[in-house]
XYZ file of C-alpha atoms in Angstrom:
554
model
C 221.112 101.956 115.788
C 219.446 102.671 112.509
C 218.774 99.000 111.910
C 217.138 98.621 115.326
C 214.953 101.652 114.656
C 214.067 100.354 111.224
C 213.098 96.994 112.681
C 210.704 98.676 115.035
C 209.087 100.689 112.310
C 208.648 97.591 110.137
C 207.045 95.555 112.901
C 204.742 98.339 113.989
C 203.713 99.683 110.608
C 200.109 98.526 110.953
C 199.539 100.714 114.004
C 201.447 103.914 113.231
C 199.599 107.184 112.577
C 201.433 109.806 110.536
C 200.393 113.372 111.253
C 201.577 115.788 108.576
C 200.327 118.774 106.654
C 201.680 117.530 103.340
C 199.429 115.799 100.801
C 200.265 112.393 99.373
C 201.999 112.097 96.050
C 199.580 111.663 93.149
C 200.154 111.157 89.435
C 197.544 113.180 87.545
C 198.824 111.540 84.387
C 196.710 108.498 85.312
C 193.676 110.429 84.068
C 193.533 110.211 80.244
C 192.319 113.820 79.883
C 195.853 114.925 80.893
C 197.628 112.548 78.482
C 198.583 115.248 75.965
C 200.089 117.616 78.522
C 203.892 117.701 78.313
C 205.805 116.489 81.405
C 206.927 120.016 82.301
C 203.270 121.104 82.497
C 202.225 118.095 84.550
C 204.963 118.852 87.078
C 203.458 122.271 87.711
C 199.999 120.956 88.656
C 199.181 121.244 92.355
C 195.376 120.811 92.327
C 193.144 119.079 89.784
C 189.591 117.930 89.165
C 188.397 115.634 86.360
C 184.643 115.571 85.598
C 182.095 115.110 82.813
C 179.943 112.235 81.554
C 183.016 110.611 80.010
C 185.659 112.139 82.308
C 186.586 114.354 79.391
C 186.766 117.708 81.139
C 189.286 118.998 83.681
C 190.262 122.039 85.654
C 193.652 122.344 87.350
C 195.672 124.807 89.409
C 199.430 125.284 89.016
C 202.151 125.943 91.560
C 201.839 129.640 90.629
C 198.096 129.570 91.430
C 197.105 129.885 87.811
C 193.910 128.046 86.840
C 193.506 126.193 83.525
C 190.730 124.132 81.901
C 190.522 121.698 79.002
C 188.040 119.278 77.484
C 184.671 119.202 75.722
C 183.199 122.196 77.604
C 179.560 121.036 77.792
C 177.249 123.894 78.811
C 180.288 126.157 79.211
C 181.444 124.137 82.224
C 185.115 125.075 81.686
C 184.353 128.683 82.604
C 186.171 130.095 79.589
C 183.385 132.379 78.367
C 182.318 130.152 75.475
C 181.229 126.595 74.701
C 184.176 125.701 72.468
C 185.945 122.463 73.329
C 189.693 122.647 73.885
C 192.192 119.823 73.672
C 194.877 122.167 75.045
C 194.673 123.987 78.401
C 193.189 127.496 78.438
C 193.583 129.835 81.393
C 190.561 130.914 83.471
C 191.746 134.430 84.290
C 189.055 135.279 86.843
C 190.083 132.313 89.035
C 193.859 132.867 88.990
C 195.137 133.742 92.441
C 191.901 132.662 94.144
C 193.536 129.811 96.106
C 190.704 127.293 95.651
C 190.030 125.217 98.793
C 186.954 123.262 97.698
C 185.531 122.258 94.298
C 182.569 120.120 93.321
C 180.621 119.401 90.151
C 177.272 118.143 88.928
C 176.321 116.023 85.939
C 175.150 118.927 83.727
C 177.854 119.632 84.432
C 177.928 122.655 86.706
C 180.939 123.641 88.802
C 181.143 125.264 92.206
C 184.288 126.362 94.069
C 185.206 128.057 97.330
C 187.921 130.712 97.472
C 189.238 132.014 100.821
C 191.096 134.996 99.327
C 188.808 137.595 100.884
C 187.768 137.737 104.532
C 184.658 135.764 103.696
C 184.922 132.405 101.925
C 183.588 133.239 98.468
C 181.592 130.806 96.352
C 181.792 130.894 92.531
C 179.717 128.800 90.109
C 179.360 128.272 86.367
C 178.209 125.799 83.743
C 174.820 124.104 83.361
C 171.980 125.995 85.043
C 168.757 124.458 83.790
C 167.582 123.894 87.370
C 169.099 127.056 88.975
C 171.965 124.972 90.381
C 174.302 127.961 89.987
C 172.349 129.819 92.642
C 172.083 133.096 90.700
C 168.291 133.193 90.497
C 168.112 132.331 86.768
C 168.137 129.230 84.584
C 170.654 130.633 82.105
C 173.886 128.673 81.690
C 176.939 130.418 83.122
C 179.883 130.626 80.765
C 182.245 132.259 83.260
C 182.665 131.911 87.050
C 180.296 134.234 88.916
C 180.057 135.029 92.616
C 177.139 133.382 94.396
C 176.018 136.191 96.680
C 172.391 135.763 97.771
C 172.298 134.880 101.493
C 176.019 133.976 101.397
C 177.591 137.418 101.222
C 178.173 137.605 104.971
C 178.900 133.891 105.397
C 182.290 132.249 105.335
C 181.814 129.109 103.238
C 184.481 126.415 103.623
C 183.131 123.535 101.525
C 180.713 122.816 98.691
C 179.157 119.583 97.433
C 177.171 119.074 94.249
C 174.590 116.483 93.357
C 173.353 115.885 89.826
C 171.752 119.346 89.556
C 171.817 120.792 93.077
C 174.441 122.325 95.323
C 174.955 122.517 99.066
C 177.480 124.686 100.952
C 178.892 124.419 104.475
C 179.951 127.516 106.442
C 182.602 127.766 109.141
C 179.775 128.188 111.675
C 178.331 124.803 110.738
C 175.370 126.079 108.717
C 174.249 124.411 105.468
C 172.849 126.279 102.470
C 171.333 124.599 99.414
C 169.979 125.517 95.977
C 169.051 124.061 92.589
C 167.055 121.006 91.505
C 164.600 119.856 94.156
C 162.306 117.251 92.618
C 162.912 114.858 95.511
C 163.469 117.352 98.335
C 167.292 117.285 98.038
C 167.462 121.045 98.788
C 165.815 120.393 102.154
C 163.353 123.268 101.931
C 160.261 121.266 102.846
C 158.895 121.301 99.290
C 159.802 119.958 95.846
C 160.030 123.343 94.149
C 163.431 124.198 92.681
C 165.448 126.633 94.763
C 166.897 129.444 92.564
C 169.203 130.953 95.233
C 170.984 129.721 98.349
C 168.611 128.959 101.206
C 169.622 127.797 104.660
C 168.734 124.213 105.442
C 167.138 124.497 108.864
C 164.367 122.253 110.175
C 166.129 119.536 112.221
C 169.516 121.192 111.584
C 168.498 124.420 113.304
C 170.900 125.290 116.157
C 173.127 122.328 115.220
C 176.701 122.415 113.943
C 177.429 120.523 110.720
C 181.045 119.489 110.086
C 180.824 117.361 106.909
C 178.568 117.319 103.831
C 178.127 115.134 100.753
C 175.675 114.697 97.860
C 174.426 111.743 95.912
C 172.700 112.223 92.568
C 169.442 113.416 94.167
C 170.112 113.381 97.899
C 172.113 115.279 100.502
C 173.897 114.153 103.688
C 175.294 116.033 106.695
C 177.354 114.995 109.722
C 177.083 116.965 112.960
C 179.850 117.754 115.424
C 178.331 115.220 117.835
C 178.560 112.419 115.277
C 174.906 112.347 114.273
C 174.104 111.944 110.571
C 171.171 113.449 108.664
C 169.912 112.814 105.158
C 167.281 114.261 102.853
C 166.099 114.014 99.237
C 165.641 110.950 97.000
C 165.393 107.674 98.882
C 163.943 105.012 96.597
C 167.079 102.875 97.015
C 167.325 103.497 100.756
C 170.301 105.819 100.321
C 169.160 108.015 103.241
C 169.542 105.086 105.657
C 166.188 105.714 107.351
C 164.819 102.165 107.091
C 162.311 103.047 104.353
C 162.211 104.128 100.716
C 160.285 107.369 101.026
C 161.750 110.669 99.826
C 162.419 113.291 102.494
C 161.930 117.032 101.932
C 163.737 118.032 105.149
C 166.759 116.568 107.002
C 166.050 113.365 108.926
C 168.379 111.863 111.522
C 169.541 108.298 110.793
C 168.194 106.614 113.911
C 170.011 103.333 113.175
C 173.317 105.124 113.857
C 172.250 106.156 117.373
C 175.302 105.938 119.633
C 177.677 105.585 116.679
C 179.837 108.614 116.062
C 180.254 109.356 112.359
C 183.105 111.626 111.238
C 182.801 111.441 107.430
C 180.198 110.526 104.811
C 180.660 109.920 101.087
C 177.891 109.476 98.557
C 177.876 107.396 95.405
C 175.229 107.545 92.677
C 172.605 106.033 94.985
C 174.531 104.676 97.966
C 176.240 106.108 101.013
C 179.380 105.288 103.013
C 180.046 106.482 106.584
C 183.250 106.378 108.620
C 183.082 106.192 112.435
C 185.458 107.654 114.973
C 186.712 104.118 115.664
C 187.606 103.459 112.028
C 184.605 101.307 111.101
C 182.702 101.749 107.829
C 178.919 101.531 107.374
C 177.067 101.495 104.047
C 173.504 101.703 102.829
C 171.428 102.321 99.676
C 171.626 100.814 96.186
C 173.728 97.670 95.808
C 173.281 96.353 92.259
C 177.060 96.440 91.737
C 178.038 95.293 95.224
C 178.917 98.878 96.182
C 177.802 98.306 99.789
C 180.550 95.730 100.282
C 178.199 93.276 101.983
C 178.929 90.307 99.738
C 175.595 90.429 97.933
C 173.639 92.771 95.638
C 170.639 93.464 97.864
C 169.821 97.083 98.632
C 170.006 98.133 102.282
C 167.708 100.825 103.720
C 169.587 100.977 107.039
C 173.312 101.344 107.742
C 175.172 98.023 107.574
C 178.624 97.470 109.045
C 181.108 96.341 106.392
C 183.322 93.480 107.510
C 186.722 94.759 106.364
C 188.756 92.152 108.247
C 191.477 94.803 108.171
C 192.837 97.491 110.429
C 191.300 100.860 111.256
C 189.916 102.903 108.319
C 190.776 106.590 108.076
C 188.987 107.638 104.868
C 186.058 106.604 102.668
C 185.453 107.780 99.134
C 182.603 107.671 96.634
C 181.316 109.887 93.836
C 177.753 110.728 92.781
C 178.584 109.819 89.177
C 179.567 106.206 89.884
C 178.817 103.040 91.876
C 182.400 102.594 93.139
C 183.344 102.538 96.832
C 186.822 103.023 98.307
C 188.358 103.070 101.786
C 191.862 103.699 103.111
C 193.433 102.058 106.148
C 195.503 103.685 108.866
C 198.710 102.223 107.369
C 197.878 103.524 103.891
C 196.375 100.452 102.235
C 193.497 101.128 99.823
C 190.480 98.844 99.318
C 187.849 99.093 96.589
C 184.507 97.475 95.821
C 181.332 98.051 93.766
C 181.522 98.765 90.021
C 185.209 98.415 89.108
C 185.845 98.654 85.363
C 182.484 97.009 84.644
C 182.912 94.239 87.196
C 180.705 93.945 90.253
C 183.002 93.513 93.275
C 180.805 92.648 96.262
C 183.503 92.542 98.948
C 186.258 95.102 99.744
C 189.265 94.208 97.593
C 192.793 95.123 98.614
C 194.669 97.079 95.916
C 198.269 98.130 95.410
C 197.272 101.791 95.383
C 198.348 104.244 98.082
C 195.596 106.815 97.409
C 191.831 106.550 97.112
C 192.075 108.856 94.079
C 193.997 106.253 92.095
C 191.027 103.867 92.233
C 188.782 106.430 90.548
C 191.422 107.097 87.883
C 191.848 103.432 87.038
C 188.598 101.626 87.936
C 185.638 104.022 88.217
C 183.096 104.592 85.409
C 183.453 107.369 84.414
C 187.029 107.897 85.612
C 186.388 111.231 87.347
C 187.901 112.548 90.566
C 185.766 112.194 93.692
C 187.103 115.423 95.201
C 189.646 118.172 94.504
C 193.042 116.516 94.141
C 196.102 117.927 95.880
C 199.425 117.055 94.253
C 203.022 117.429 95.431
C 205.716 118.031 92.814
C 208.488 115.447 92.476
C 210.850 117.150 90.050
C 213.267 118.272 92.768
C 214.038 117.852 96.440
C 212.655 120.658 98.563
C 214.525 121.910 101.615
C 212.196 119.848 103.773
C 212.828 116.715 101.712
C 216.569 117.235 101.833
C 216.537 117.645 105.616
C 214.393 114.547 106.014
C 216.883 112.522 103.982
C 219.799 113.578 106.209
C 218.142 112.773 109.532
C 220.030 110.063 111.484
C 222.633 109.846 108.740
C 226.157 109.577 110.179
C 227.845 110.729 106.958
C 227.802 114.493 107.639
C 226.394 114.690 111.170
C 228.366 116.463 113.884
C 226.489 115.312 116.976
C 225.247 112.024 118.382
C 222.610 111.353 121.045
C 223.038 108.138 123.001
C 219.669 106.865 124.270
C 219.164 103.389 125.735
C 222.543 102.440 124.284
C 221.546 103.446 120.730
C 222.848 106.311 118.634
C 220.910 109.029 116.788
C 222.932 111.190 114.401
C 221.990 114.850 114.011
C 223.303 118.302 113.081
C 223.973 120.967 115.704
C 223.087 123.916 113.486
C 219.664 122.554 112.651
C 218.858 121.728 116.286
C 219.804 125.291 117.326
C 217.571 126.738 114.624
C 214.591 124.508 115.411
C 214.591 124.270 119.210
C 215.259 126.844 121.974
C 216.265 124.050 124.362
C 219.059 122.916 122.041
C 220.097 126.477 121.254
C 220.896 127.015 124.922
C 222.345 123.541 125.496
C 224.678 123.434 122.493
C 225.997 126.929 123.109
C 227.325 125.663 126.427
C 228.932 122.423 125.273
C 231.280 121.148 122.575
C 230.507 117.487 123.238
C 230.099 115.259 120.188
C 228.020 112.716 122.111
C 225.224 113.529 124.572
C 223.585 110.879 126.721
C 219.837 111.093 127.392
C 218.327 109.217 130.352
C 214.949 110.908 130.887
C 213.222 109.620 127.728
C 213.179 106.375 125.777
C 215.020 105.860 122.500
C 211.735 105.586 120.584
C 210.374 108.862 121.970
C 213.592 110.828 121.685
C 214.240 109.670 118.121
C 210.700 110.700 117.190
C 211.343 114.121 118.727
C 214.571 114.648 116.788
C 212.939 113.393 113.584
C 210.137 115.923 114.118
C 212.723 118.722 114.167
C 213.824 117.578 110.701
C 210.444 116.789 109.177
C 207.654 118.600 111.059
C 205.894 115.219 111.322
C 205.635 112.463 113.874
C 205.307 108.734 113.237
C 204.209 106.988 116.411
C 201.420 104.785 117.721
C 199.066 106.760 120.015
C 200.298 104.999 123.172
C 203.918 106.004 122.403
C 202.803 109.485 121.491
C 201.990 109.933 125.182
C 205.724 109.837 125.941
C 206.331 112.386 123.212
C 203.566 114.527 124.696
C 205.537 114.437 127.975
C 208.684 115.493 126.184
C 206.937 118.311 124.280
C 205.601 119.640 127.564
C 209.045 119.442 129.181
C 210.753 121.209 126.242
C 207.854 123.645 125.776
C 207.366 122.635 122.161
C 203.762 123.791 121.649
C 203.397 122.705 118.009
C 204.792 119.264 118.737
C 202.336 119.042 121.612
C 199.456 119.733 119.202
C 200.697 117.067 116.761
C 200.914 114.558 119.584
C 197.347 115.321 120.541
C 196.207 114.822 116.939
C 198.011 111.496 116.787
C 196.348 110.359 119.986
C 192.921 111.512 118.778
C 193.212 109.551 115.526
C 194.277 106.407 117.383
C 191.802 106.420 120.244
C 189.885 103.203 120.878
C 187.593 101.877 123.592
C 190.544 99.921 125.025
C 193.000 102.815 125.294
C 190.604 105.740 125.833
C 191.058 105.916 129.635
C 194.843 105.654 129.305
C 194.848 108.515 126.828
C 192.468 110.564 128.986
C 194.780 110.096 131.965
C 197.748 111.284 129.914
C 195.833 114.323 128.679
C 195.034 115.314 132.275
C 198.583 114.699 133.426
C 200.137 116.859 130.732
C 197.487 119.568 130.849
C 196.386 119.029 127.254
C 192.904 120.489 127.672
C 191.699 120.045 124.092
C 192.804 116.405 124.090
C 191.276 115.874 127.523
C 187.911 117.123 126.280
C 188.127 114.934 123.151
C 189.001 111.801 125.156
C 186.292 112.529 127.702
C 183.610 112.847 125.021
C 184.833 109.623 123.394
C 184.616 107.816 126.733
C 181.089 109.125 127.354
C 179.946 108.202 123.814
C 181.303 104.671 124.353
C 180.643 104.534 128.074
C 179.518 100.909 128.399
C 182.502 99.463 126.564
C 185.013 101.838 128.167
C 183.894 101.053 131.726
C 184.511 97.360 131.074
C 188.180 97.810 130.192
C 191.105 97.021 132.448
C 192.315 100.614 132.219
C 189.020 101.844 133.713
C 189.288 99.305 136.556
C 192.793 100.603 137.377
C 191.887 104.282 136.973
C 193.329 106.741 139.472
C 190.841 107.442 142.273
C 190.786 111.214 141.882
C 190.559 111.014 138.099
C 187.723 108.455 138.401
C 185.873 110.712 140.793
C 186.215 113.709 138.482
C 185.248 111.607 135.471
C 182.045 110.356 137.059
C 181.115 113.826 138.239
C 181.711 115.393 134.832
C 179.957 112.549 132.998
C 176.956 112.991 135.269
C 176.761 116.683 134.435
C 177.099 115.708 130.793
C 173.969 113.550 131.094
C 175.677 110.204 130.596
C 173.726 108.443 133.317
C 170.239 109.576 132.363
C 167.701 106.891 131.436
């Protein structure tokens, strides 16, 4: 039974989506700045950021939520209250216990973090402040982390992004605030005067909801909840994607992406990457190192689709300090291009890495981190890891499920703890083997594995069967995970099938997501076989709702 299951997983590995709350395993020791830390200290690191002109400064958070810094400490960027360099870690007392959720840095460098400890997401900044990039109304360098309060005190900030000497912040309500250096309009205020305190970026973003932000050296980018992308600031290399090379002092929509739904942007020094909801990657801007992945070194002022010749992409990565580009596939493969250890790589190159972060540690110049790293410890097996290891292991199991003639080995006690259905069932029977006829082996095994791991590993089409099971067993969290799996695997070909399943199993959030996807890709979706075979009542409701949505307007 295990061999048959393993064979399936091997053959389907290119199409499986893994939904889990755990971060991938990273080795912070790949960054030279951590080389002198003893192994016992490295094992305690749970978050880390490497920055500086030579990647010679770092801040990290331990498993106990203590915050430490080490390195050259330019402009007091380590937040230690002085400008003394430190080859050994020193604790930043004011940040301990703050539970940092977002961190970004400039080239001064200046540092900005978001802490959710209080009701409002607090923003702290320190370091270089020659252009008011700390947002405190002065140009004095900040030697210790200080709260950024002006215009943010009542706002819940969830993310920050820093350019060379400016900062932007995203609130939970989808508003963007900006401050600092503004010589090219990167603050989005409509002028080129530096902005000493946070100011809301309005203009074209007024009454719109931003979900993702990024900064290049002198530009800013924002993605809306409807997939539209806006850029402002420096544009001499075409990094705003507007089809010209003129700087923009207020946000401008990238017209060339009309009808294409972007879900993530990442900015390099002077280029931009964008990921679509279908897993495609577009690039534009400077290309002297091949960082656009187009096979040449010509700049592009409009978004250009990168020919990956691979499967669906789920993440793009770039950093405003470098000319390196990275993308990760749905199955976990990592590709890199651009400036890679001094070489100009003009096409996406497949690596052996499993994380986009590893590329920046080993190939970027400087070898900084492109975002705040999250690290899982590997010095012991957690309870979750131990349970995962024992799933479908006959050695100490005391119950077998027989599905489609195949066995799945489990433990009665765990099933009773994890599932009300099994608590009632196993209290009424002493059977050592239970036959299941209502669900397939693949679906039922995935369900039992979820009870051991809190994750699901299924293609979106098979997740529909698991959605049925989760509804039948009233497993609300499993139902949500199934919906997330389906969302991440939706395509023009399967969108109607997934929409039908969402309606059938009363998954309203998923139904709305699939409907919007179908409307946004209406021409392609209506040409699929699934649309031609669509249930009459569902088709009628879809057309009616799409009409109200404005899908058929000229």
